[in-house]
C-alpha positions as a Markdown table, in Angstrom:
| # | Residue | x | y | z |
|---|---|---|---|---|
| 1 | Unk | 230.5 | 41.8 | -20.1 |
| 2 | Unk | 230.0 | 39.8 | -17.0 |
| 3 | Unk | 229.9 | 36.0 | -16.9 |
| 4 | Unk | 226.6 | 34.1 | -16.9 |
| 5 | Unk | 226.6 | 31.4 | -14.3 |
| 6 | Unk | 224.5 | 28.4 | -13.4 |
| 7 | Unk | 224.4 | 26.0 | -10.5 |
| 8 | Unk | 222.8 | 22.9 | -12.1 |
| 9 | Unk | 221.6 | 19.8 | -10.2 |
| 10 | Unk | 222.2 | 16.8 | -12.4 |
| 11 | Unk | 219.5 | 14.1 | -13.0 |
| 12 | Unk | 219.5 | 10.5 | -14.1 |
| 13 | Unk | 221.5 | 9.0 | -11.2 |
| 14 | Unk | 225.0 | 10.3 | -12.2 |
| 15 | Unk | 227.6 | 10.6 | -9.4 |
| 16 | Unk | 228.0 | 14.4 | -9.4 |
| 17 | Unk | 225.6 | 16.2 | -7.2 |
| 18 | Unk | 226.0 | 19.7 | -8.6 |
| 19 | Unk | 227.7 | 21.4 | -11.5 |
| 20 | Unk | 228.7 | 25.1 | -11.4 |
| 21 | Unk | 229.5 | 26.7 | -14.8 |
| 22 | Unk | 230.3 | 30.1 | -15.9 |
| 23 | Unk | 230.3 | 31.4 | -19.5 |
| 24 | Unk | 231.6 | 34.7 | -20.8 |
| 25 | Unk | 231.5 | 35.9 | -24.4 |
| 26 | Unk | 230.3 | 32.5 | -25.6 |
| 27 | Unk | 233.3 | 30.6 | -24.0 |
| 28 | Unk | 233.4 | 28.5 | -20.9 |
| 29 | Unk | 235.5 | 30.3 | -18.2 |
| 30 | Unk | 234.8 | 28.0 | -15.2 |
| 31 | Unk | 233.3 | 24.6 | -14.4 |
| 32 | Unk | 233.2 | 22.9 | -11.0 |
| 33 | Unk | 231.7 | 19.5 | -10.3 |
| 34 | Unk | 230.5 | 18.6 | -6.7 |
| 35 | Unk | 230.8 | 14.9 | -6.3 |
| 36 | Unk | 231.5 | 12.3 | -8.9 |
| 37 | Unk | 234.9 | 10.8 | -9.8 |
| 38 | Unk | 237.3 | 13.6 | -8.9 |
| 39 | Unk | 239.9 | 12.8 | -11.4 |
| 40 | Unk | 237.5 | 12.4 | -14.4 |
| 41 | Unk | 235.5 | 15.6 | -13.4 |
| 42 | Unk | 238.8 | 17.5 | -13.0 |
| 43 | Unk | 239.8 | 16.4 | -16.4 |
| 44 | Unk | 236.5 | 17.5 | -18.0 |
| 45 | Unk | 236.8 | 20.9 | -16.4 |
| 46 | Unk | 240.4 | 21.4 | -17.6 |
| 47 | Unk | 239.5 | 20.3 | -21.2 |
| 48 | Unk | 236.4 | 22.6 | -21.6 |
| 49 | Unk | 237.9 | 25.7 | -20.1 |
| 50 | Unk | 238.2 | 28.3 | -22.8 |
| 51 | Unk | 236.2 | 26.2 | -25.3 |
| 52 | Unk | 233.2 | 27.7 | -27.1 |
| 53 | Unk | 229.9 | 26.6 | -25.4 |
| 54 | Unk | 228.5 | 25.2 | -28.6 |
| 55 | Unk | 231.5 | 23.0 | -29.2 |
| 56 | Unk | 231.5 | 21.6 | -25.7 |
| 57 | Unk | 227.8 | 20.8 | -26.0 |
| 58 | Unk | 228.3 | 19.1 | -29.3 |
| 59 | Unk | 231.2 | 17.0 | -27.9 |
| 60 | Unk | 229.6 | 16.0 | -24.5 |
| 61 | Unk | 225.9 | 15.8 | -25.2 |
| 62 | Unk | 224.7 | 12.1 | -25.4 |
| 63 | Unk | 227.7 | 10.5 | -23.6 |
| 64 | Unk | 226.2 | 7.5 | -21.7 |
| 65 | Unk | 227.5 | 6.1 | -18.4 |
| 66 | Unk | 226.7 | 2.4 | -17.7 |
| 67 | Unk | 223.4 | 2.5 | -19.5 |
| 68 | Unk | 221.9 | 5.3 | -17.5 |
| 69 | Unk | 221.1 | 7.3 | -20.6 |
| 70 | Unk | 223.3 | 10.2 | -19.3 |
| 71 | Unk | 226.6 | 10.9 | -17.6 |
| 72 | Unk | 228.4 | 13.6 | -15.9 |
| 73 | Unk | 229.7 | 15.0 | -19.3 |
| 74 | Unk | 226.2 | 14.9 | -20.7 |
| 75 | Unk | 224.8 | 16.7 | -17.6 |
| 76 | Unk | 227.4 | 19.4 | -18.2 |
| 77 | Unk | 226.1 | 19.7 | -21.7 |
| 78 | Unk | 222.6 | 20.1 | -20.4 |
| 79 | Unk | 223.8 | 22.8 | -17.9 |
| 80 | Unk | 225.6 | 24.7 | -20.7 |
| 81 | Unk | 222.4 | 24.6 | -22.8 |
| 82 | Unk | 220.7 | 26.5 | -20.0 |
| 83 | Unk | 223.4 | 29.1 | -19.5 |
| 84 | Unk | 224.1 | 29.6 | -23.2 |
């Protein structure tokens, strides 16, 4: 089975300008953020690699950054919802 991928443009004024995600057999096999705080986004990518998509969405969805109503992790959850 081949990986499903998405190139997602975040909304809501977060620092990341693009999120690339790949999912295979229901697990995250790759995440790359363009822009944002490099250390934090690199940490997120490392933590979610190999994680089931549903678990990552449950953990990341709703995280808020500075009252924006969203964040880079929340935007990753939204991207993962689309790629499933």
